[in-house]
Coordinates of C-alpha atoms in Angstrom, one line a residue:
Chain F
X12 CA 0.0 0.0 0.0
X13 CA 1.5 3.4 -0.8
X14 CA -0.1 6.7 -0.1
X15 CA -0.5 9.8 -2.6
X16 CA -1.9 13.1 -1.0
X17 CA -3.4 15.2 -4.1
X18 CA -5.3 17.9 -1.5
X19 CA -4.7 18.5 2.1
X20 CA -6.5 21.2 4.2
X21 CA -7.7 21.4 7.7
X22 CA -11.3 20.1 7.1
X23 CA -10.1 18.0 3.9
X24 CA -8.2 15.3 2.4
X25 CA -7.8 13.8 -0.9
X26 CA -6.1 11.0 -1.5
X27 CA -5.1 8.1 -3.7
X28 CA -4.7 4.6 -2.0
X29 CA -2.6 2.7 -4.5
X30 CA -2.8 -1.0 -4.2
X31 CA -5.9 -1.6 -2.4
X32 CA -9.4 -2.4 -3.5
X33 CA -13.5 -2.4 -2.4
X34 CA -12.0 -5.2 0.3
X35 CA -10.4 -2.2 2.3
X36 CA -12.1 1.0 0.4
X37 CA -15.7 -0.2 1.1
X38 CA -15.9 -1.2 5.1
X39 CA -13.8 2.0 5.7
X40 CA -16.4 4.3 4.0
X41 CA -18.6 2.6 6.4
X42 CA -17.2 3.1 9.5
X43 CA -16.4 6.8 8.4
X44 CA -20.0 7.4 7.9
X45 CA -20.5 6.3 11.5
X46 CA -18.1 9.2 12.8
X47 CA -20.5 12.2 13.4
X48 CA -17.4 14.4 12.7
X49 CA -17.3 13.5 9.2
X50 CA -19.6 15.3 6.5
X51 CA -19.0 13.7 3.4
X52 CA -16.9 10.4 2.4
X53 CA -16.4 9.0 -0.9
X54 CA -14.3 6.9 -3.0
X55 CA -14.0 6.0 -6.4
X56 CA -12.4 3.4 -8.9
X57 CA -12.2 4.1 -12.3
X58 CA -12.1 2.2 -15.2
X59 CA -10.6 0.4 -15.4
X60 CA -11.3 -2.1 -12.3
X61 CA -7.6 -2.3 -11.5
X62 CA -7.2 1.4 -11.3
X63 CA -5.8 2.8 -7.3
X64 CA -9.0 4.0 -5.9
X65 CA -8.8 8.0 -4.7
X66 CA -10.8 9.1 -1.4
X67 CA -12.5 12.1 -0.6
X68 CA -12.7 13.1 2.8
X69 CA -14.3 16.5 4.4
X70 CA -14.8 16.4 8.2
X71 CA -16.5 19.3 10.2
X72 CA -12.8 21.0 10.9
X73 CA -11.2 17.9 12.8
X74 CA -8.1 17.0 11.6
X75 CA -8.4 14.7 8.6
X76 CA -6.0 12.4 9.3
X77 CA -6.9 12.1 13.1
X78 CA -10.5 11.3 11.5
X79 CA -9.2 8.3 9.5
X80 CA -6.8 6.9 12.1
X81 CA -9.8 6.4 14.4
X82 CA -11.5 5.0 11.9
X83 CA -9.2 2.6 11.8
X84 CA -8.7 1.6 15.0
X85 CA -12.1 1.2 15.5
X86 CA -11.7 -1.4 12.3
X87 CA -8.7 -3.3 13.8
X88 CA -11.2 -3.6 17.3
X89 CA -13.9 -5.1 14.9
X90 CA -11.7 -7.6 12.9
X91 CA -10.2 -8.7 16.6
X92 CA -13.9 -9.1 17.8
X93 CA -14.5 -11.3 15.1
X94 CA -11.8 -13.6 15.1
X95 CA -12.2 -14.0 19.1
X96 CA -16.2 -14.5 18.4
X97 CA -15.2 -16.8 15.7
X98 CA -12.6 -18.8 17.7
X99 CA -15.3 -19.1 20.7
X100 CA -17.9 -20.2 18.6
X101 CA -16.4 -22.6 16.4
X102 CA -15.1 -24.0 19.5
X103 CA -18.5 -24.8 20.7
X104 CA -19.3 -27.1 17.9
X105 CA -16.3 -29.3 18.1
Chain D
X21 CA -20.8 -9.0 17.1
X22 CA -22.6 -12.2 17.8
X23 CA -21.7 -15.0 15.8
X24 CA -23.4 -18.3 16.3
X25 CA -22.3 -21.6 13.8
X26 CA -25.1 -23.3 11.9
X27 CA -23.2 -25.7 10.6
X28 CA -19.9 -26.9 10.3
X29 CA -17.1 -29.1 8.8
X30 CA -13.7 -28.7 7.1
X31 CA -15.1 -28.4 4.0
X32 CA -18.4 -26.2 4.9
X33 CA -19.9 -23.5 6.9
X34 CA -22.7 -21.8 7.8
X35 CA -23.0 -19.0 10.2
X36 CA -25.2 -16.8 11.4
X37 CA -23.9 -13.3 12.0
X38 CA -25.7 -10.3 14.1
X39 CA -25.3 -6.9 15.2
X40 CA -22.6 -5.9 12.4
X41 CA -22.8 -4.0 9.0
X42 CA -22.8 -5.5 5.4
X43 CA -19.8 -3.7 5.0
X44 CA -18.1 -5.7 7.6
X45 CA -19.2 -8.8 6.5
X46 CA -19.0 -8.2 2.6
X47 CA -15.1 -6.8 3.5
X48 CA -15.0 -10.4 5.3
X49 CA -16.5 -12.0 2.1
X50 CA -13.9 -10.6 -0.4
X51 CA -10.9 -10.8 1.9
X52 CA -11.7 -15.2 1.9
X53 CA -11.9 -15.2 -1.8
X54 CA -9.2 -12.6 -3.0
X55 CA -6.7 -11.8 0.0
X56 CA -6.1 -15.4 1.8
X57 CA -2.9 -16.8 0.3
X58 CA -2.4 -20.4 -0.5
X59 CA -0.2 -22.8 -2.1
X60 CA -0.8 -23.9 -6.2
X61 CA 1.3 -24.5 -9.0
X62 CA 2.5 -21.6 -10.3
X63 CA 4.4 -23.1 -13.4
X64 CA 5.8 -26.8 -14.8
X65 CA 8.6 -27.7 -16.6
X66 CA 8.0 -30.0 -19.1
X67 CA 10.7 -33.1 -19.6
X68 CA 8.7 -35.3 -21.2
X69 CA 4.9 -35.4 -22.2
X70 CA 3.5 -37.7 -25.3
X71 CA 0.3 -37.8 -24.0
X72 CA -3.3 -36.2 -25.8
X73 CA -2.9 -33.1 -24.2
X74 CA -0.8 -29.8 -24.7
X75 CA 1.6 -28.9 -22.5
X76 CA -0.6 -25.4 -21.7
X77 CA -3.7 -27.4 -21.0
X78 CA -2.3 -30.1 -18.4
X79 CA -0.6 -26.8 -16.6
X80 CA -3.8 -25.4 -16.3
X81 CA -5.0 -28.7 -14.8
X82 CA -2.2 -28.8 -12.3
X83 CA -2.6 -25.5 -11.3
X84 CA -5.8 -25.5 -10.5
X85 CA -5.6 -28.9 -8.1
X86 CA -6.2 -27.6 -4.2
X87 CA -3.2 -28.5 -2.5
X88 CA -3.0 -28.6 1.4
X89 CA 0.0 -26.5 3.0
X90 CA 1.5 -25.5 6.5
X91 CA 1.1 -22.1 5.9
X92 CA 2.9 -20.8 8.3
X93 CA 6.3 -22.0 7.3
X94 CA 6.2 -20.1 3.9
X95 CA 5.7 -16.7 2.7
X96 CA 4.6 -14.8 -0.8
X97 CA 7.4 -15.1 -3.4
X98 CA 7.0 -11.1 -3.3
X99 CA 7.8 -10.6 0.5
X100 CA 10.6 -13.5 0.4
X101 CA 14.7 -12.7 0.7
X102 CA 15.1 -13.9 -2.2
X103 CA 13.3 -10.8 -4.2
X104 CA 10.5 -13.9 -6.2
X105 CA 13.3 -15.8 -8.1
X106 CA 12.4 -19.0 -5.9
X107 CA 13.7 -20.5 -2.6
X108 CA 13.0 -23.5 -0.2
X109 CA 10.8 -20.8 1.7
X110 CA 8.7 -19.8 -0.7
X111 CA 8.1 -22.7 -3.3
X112 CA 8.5 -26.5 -3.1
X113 CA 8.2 -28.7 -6.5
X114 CA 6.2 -31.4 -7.1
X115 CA 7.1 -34.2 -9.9
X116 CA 4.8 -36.3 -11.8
X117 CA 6.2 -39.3 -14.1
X118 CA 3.7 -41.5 -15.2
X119 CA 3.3 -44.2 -18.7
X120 CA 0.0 -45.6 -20.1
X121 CA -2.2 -47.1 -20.1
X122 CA -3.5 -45.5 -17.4
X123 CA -5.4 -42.5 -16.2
X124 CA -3.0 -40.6 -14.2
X125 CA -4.7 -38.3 -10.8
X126 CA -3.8 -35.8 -8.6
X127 CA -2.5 -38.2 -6.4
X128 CA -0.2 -39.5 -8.7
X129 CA 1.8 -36.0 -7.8
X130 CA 5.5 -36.4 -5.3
X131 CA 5.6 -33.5 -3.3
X132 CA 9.2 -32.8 -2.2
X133 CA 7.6 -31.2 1.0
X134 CA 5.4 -33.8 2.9
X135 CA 3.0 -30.7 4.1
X136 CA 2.4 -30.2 0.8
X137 CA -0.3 -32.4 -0.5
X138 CA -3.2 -32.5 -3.1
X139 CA -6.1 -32.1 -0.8
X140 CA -7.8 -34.8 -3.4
X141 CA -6.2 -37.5 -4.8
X142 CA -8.8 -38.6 -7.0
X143 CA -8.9 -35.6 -9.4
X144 CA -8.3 -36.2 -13.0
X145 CA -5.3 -34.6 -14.7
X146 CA -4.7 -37.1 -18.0
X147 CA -5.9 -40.4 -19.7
X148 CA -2.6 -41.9 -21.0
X149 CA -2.5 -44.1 -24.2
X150 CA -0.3 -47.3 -24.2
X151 CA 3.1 -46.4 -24.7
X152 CA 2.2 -42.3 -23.5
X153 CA 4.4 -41.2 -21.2
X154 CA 3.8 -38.0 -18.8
X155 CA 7.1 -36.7 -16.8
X156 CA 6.8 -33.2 -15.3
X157 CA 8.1 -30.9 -12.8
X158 CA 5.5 -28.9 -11.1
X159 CA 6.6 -25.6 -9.0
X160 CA 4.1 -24.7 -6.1
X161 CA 3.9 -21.2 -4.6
X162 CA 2.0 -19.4 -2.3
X163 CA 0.0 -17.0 -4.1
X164 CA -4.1 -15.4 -3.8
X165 CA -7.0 -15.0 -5.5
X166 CA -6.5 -12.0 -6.6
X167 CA -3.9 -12.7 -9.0
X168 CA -5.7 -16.0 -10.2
X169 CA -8.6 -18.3 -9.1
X170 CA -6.4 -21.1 -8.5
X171 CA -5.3 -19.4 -5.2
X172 CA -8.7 -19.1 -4.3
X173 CA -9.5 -20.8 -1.1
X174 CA -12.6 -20.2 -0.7
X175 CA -15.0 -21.3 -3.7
X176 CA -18.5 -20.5 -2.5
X177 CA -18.5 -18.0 -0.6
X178 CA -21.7 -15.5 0.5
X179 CA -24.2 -14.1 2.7
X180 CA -27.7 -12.7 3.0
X181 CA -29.9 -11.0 5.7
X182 CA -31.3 -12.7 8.0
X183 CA -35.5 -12.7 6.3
X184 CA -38.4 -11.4 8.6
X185 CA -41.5 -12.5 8.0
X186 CA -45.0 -10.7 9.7
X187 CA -48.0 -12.3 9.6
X188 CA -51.2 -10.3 11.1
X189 CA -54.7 -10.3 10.7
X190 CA -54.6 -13.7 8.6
X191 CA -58.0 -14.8 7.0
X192 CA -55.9 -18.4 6.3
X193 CA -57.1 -18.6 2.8
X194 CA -53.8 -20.8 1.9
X195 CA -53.1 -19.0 -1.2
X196 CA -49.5 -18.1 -0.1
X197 CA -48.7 -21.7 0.7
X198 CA -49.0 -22.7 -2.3
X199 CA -46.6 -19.9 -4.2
X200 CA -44.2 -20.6 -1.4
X201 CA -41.5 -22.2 -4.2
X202 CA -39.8 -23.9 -1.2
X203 CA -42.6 -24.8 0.7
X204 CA -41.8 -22.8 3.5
X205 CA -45.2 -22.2 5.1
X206 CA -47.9 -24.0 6.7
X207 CA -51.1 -23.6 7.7
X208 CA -52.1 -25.8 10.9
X209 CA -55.3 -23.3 12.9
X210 CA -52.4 -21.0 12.3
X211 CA -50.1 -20.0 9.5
X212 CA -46.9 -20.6 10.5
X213 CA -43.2 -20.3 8.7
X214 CA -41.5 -24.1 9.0
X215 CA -37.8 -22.7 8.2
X216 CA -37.3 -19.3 8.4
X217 CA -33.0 -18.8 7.5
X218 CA -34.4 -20.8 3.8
X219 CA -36.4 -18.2 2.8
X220 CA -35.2 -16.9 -0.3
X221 CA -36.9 -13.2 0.4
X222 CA -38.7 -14.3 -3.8
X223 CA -42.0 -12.2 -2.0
X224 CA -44.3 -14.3 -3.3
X225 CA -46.4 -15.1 -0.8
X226 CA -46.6 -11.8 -0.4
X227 CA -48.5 -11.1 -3.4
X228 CA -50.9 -14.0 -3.2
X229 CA -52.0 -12.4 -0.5
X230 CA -55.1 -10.1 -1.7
X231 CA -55.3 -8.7 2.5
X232 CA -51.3 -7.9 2.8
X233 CA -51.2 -9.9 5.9
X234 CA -48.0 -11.4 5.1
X235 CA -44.7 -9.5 4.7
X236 CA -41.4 -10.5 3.9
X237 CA -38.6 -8.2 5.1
X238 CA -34.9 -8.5 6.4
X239 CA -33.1 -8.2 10.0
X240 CA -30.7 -5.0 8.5
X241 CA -27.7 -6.0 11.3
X242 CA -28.0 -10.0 10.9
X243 CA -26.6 -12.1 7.9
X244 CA -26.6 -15.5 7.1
X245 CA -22.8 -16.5 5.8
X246 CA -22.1 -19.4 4.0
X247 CA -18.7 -20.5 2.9
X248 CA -17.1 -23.5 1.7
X249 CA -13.2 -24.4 1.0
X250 CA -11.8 -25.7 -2.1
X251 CA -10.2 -28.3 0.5
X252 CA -6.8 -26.6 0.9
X253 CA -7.7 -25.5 4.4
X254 CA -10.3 -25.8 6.5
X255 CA -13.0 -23.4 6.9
X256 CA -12.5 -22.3 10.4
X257 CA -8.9 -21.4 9.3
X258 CA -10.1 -20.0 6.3
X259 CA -12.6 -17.3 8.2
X260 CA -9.8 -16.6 10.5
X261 CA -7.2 -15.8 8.4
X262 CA -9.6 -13.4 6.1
X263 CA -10.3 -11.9 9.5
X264 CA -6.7 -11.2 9.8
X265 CA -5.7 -10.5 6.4
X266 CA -8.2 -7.4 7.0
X267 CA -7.1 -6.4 9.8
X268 CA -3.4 -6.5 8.2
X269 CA -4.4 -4.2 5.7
X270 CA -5.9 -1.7 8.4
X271 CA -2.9 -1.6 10.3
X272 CA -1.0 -0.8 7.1
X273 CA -3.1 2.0 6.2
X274 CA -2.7 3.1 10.1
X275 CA 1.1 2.9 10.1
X276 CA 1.1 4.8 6.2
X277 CA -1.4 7.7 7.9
X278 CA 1.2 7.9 10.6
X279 CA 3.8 8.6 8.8
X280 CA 2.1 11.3 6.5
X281 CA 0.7 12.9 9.8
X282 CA 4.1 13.1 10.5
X283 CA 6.1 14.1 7.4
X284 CA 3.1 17.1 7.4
X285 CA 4.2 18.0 11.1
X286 CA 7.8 18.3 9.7
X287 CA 7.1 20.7 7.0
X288 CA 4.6 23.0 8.5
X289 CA 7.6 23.7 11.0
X290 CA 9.7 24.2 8.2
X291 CA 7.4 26.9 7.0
X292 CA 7.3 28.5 10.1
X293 CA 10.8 29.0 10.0
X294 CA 10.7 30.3 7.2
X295 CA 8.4 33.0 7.8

């Protein structure tokens, strides 16, 4: 993964994140739109499919960046929970 | 995040997933089919093959046998020391010599690596003629689906929401149990859904209905996910390593925002100098 910053303000960001896909692009608009800081998200591939995809970000003056990073963490918690859940429950059966 | 396991073998799963998004699940989905690495043949070197098929067509059929690896003890040809050119740590071969008349299988394969095995060895690769001979080197890496389906561990692989179906003010006419195309309802004083995670959400029933009493909706936060392995790992591994594989990519988006956050620190002092 590699990191291109086109635009960066203190309410905005626009990036390209080259090498990734919907996989990462998709859930992470999600968990953005969750963030009540955040007033618009987007992110776009174009043709064709193997293109980087470039994200949009404008928060209500917080720190871009800041925004994402929580974001993430709050990803990395969620992918933990699961594979614990996961583990516990697929225990169970055996 | 509760997760609760319909069914389950090596080969199968079924799970039923609640309070989470479809973008969680869907990023789940995608990271089992195109971000889970496992071992295939990458490419064979041909030493001797008078058999029916070309050369191109029986590496296609190697490459795409499921072949069961300890994972853990390799790593991508990309990430390995030796820069993809192909070392004991990231690719073991695989020789096949066989003569006709016979019909030579998957199991007919010698791995050099005793981890690495077809995970069937009953799958077809060539019918040999009398007098046909077959002798081939076969290179295994570790590789994922993204570059090609034969790295794909996981071959069906999906979800849907959990279906909600309402019934009020019934007049039990029937009509609906008859559209039902799996047969899903039953009328016994009551009218009553037999299976409810089979529904297929078609809404039928819900326009035999002339009175709207029945409605087929979904649970939003609940999802039905069903996954199934081509054999090379189980599917317990399977879910967990997609969980992980996720979260890897998180962390390397974390650790790349990090660093901008601080390269930006750098040269906003630098402009204050400046000034």
């Amino acid at each position: 993964m590699e990191l291109k910053v086109f635009e960066k303000r203190d309410d905005e960001l626009k990036m390209e994140i080259r090498g990734e896909d919907d996989t990462l692009l998709n859930v992470l608009e999600h968990t953005l739109l969750e963030d009540g800081r955040v007033l618009n998200i987007e992110y776009n591939i174009q043709f064709p499919y193997m293109s980087d995809p470039m994200l949009y970000l404008r928060t209500d003056g917080t720190e871009p960046i800041g925004v994402l990073l929580d974001a993430c963490e709050r990803l990395l918690e969620e992918c933990e929970e699961f594979k614990s859940k996961f583990e516990a429950a697929s225990e169970k059966t055996k | 995040m509760k997760i609760e396991v319909l069914k389950l073998s090596d080969e199968k799963g079924r799970f039923l997933l609640r309070e989470t998004s479809s973008a969680f699940v869907n990023a789940i989905r995608r990271s089992a089919m195109a971000e889970v690495p496992k071992m295939a043949v990458d490419y064979i070197n041909v030493y001797d093959n008078t058999s029916s098929l070309y050369d191109e067509i029986l590496a296609s059929r190697i490459g795409l046998i499921p072949l069961t690896a300890d994972l853990n003890s390799f790593i991508l040809p990309e990430e390995c020391e030796c820069g993809g050119e192909g070392c004991p740590s990231c690719q073991v071969s695989l020789t096949l010599t066989a003569e006709g008349a016979k019909m030579v299988y998957s199991g007919d394969l010698f791995s050099m690596d005793p981890s690495i095995q077809p995970s069937f060895p009953d799958i077809p690769i060539v019918k040999l003629a009398d007098g046909q001979r077959v002798m081939i080197e076969a290179v295994a890496r570790l590789g994922t689906g993204k570059k090609h389906a034969k790295w794909q561990p996981a071959v069906a692989c999906g979800y849907k929401n959990m279906p909600k179906i309402t019934i009020k003010d019934c007049d039990k006419c029937g009509k609906c149990i008859d559209e039902c195309p799996k047969q899903l309802l039953s009328l016994n004083k009551e009218l009553k859904v037999k299976d409810l995670m089979e529904c297929s959400l078609c809404g039928l029933c819900e326009k035999a209905c002339a009175l709207g009493a029945i409605e087929v909706g979904v649970e939003e936060d609940a999802f039905i996910f069903v996954v199934e392995s081509d054999g090379s790992m189980p599917v317990v591994e399977l879910m967990i390593r997609s969980a992980e594989e996720l979260g890897k990519k998180v962390l390397e988006l974390k650790e790349d925002l990090e660093s901008i956050q601080k390269d930006a620190g750098v040269a906003e002092i630098g402009q204050r100098r400046r000034t």
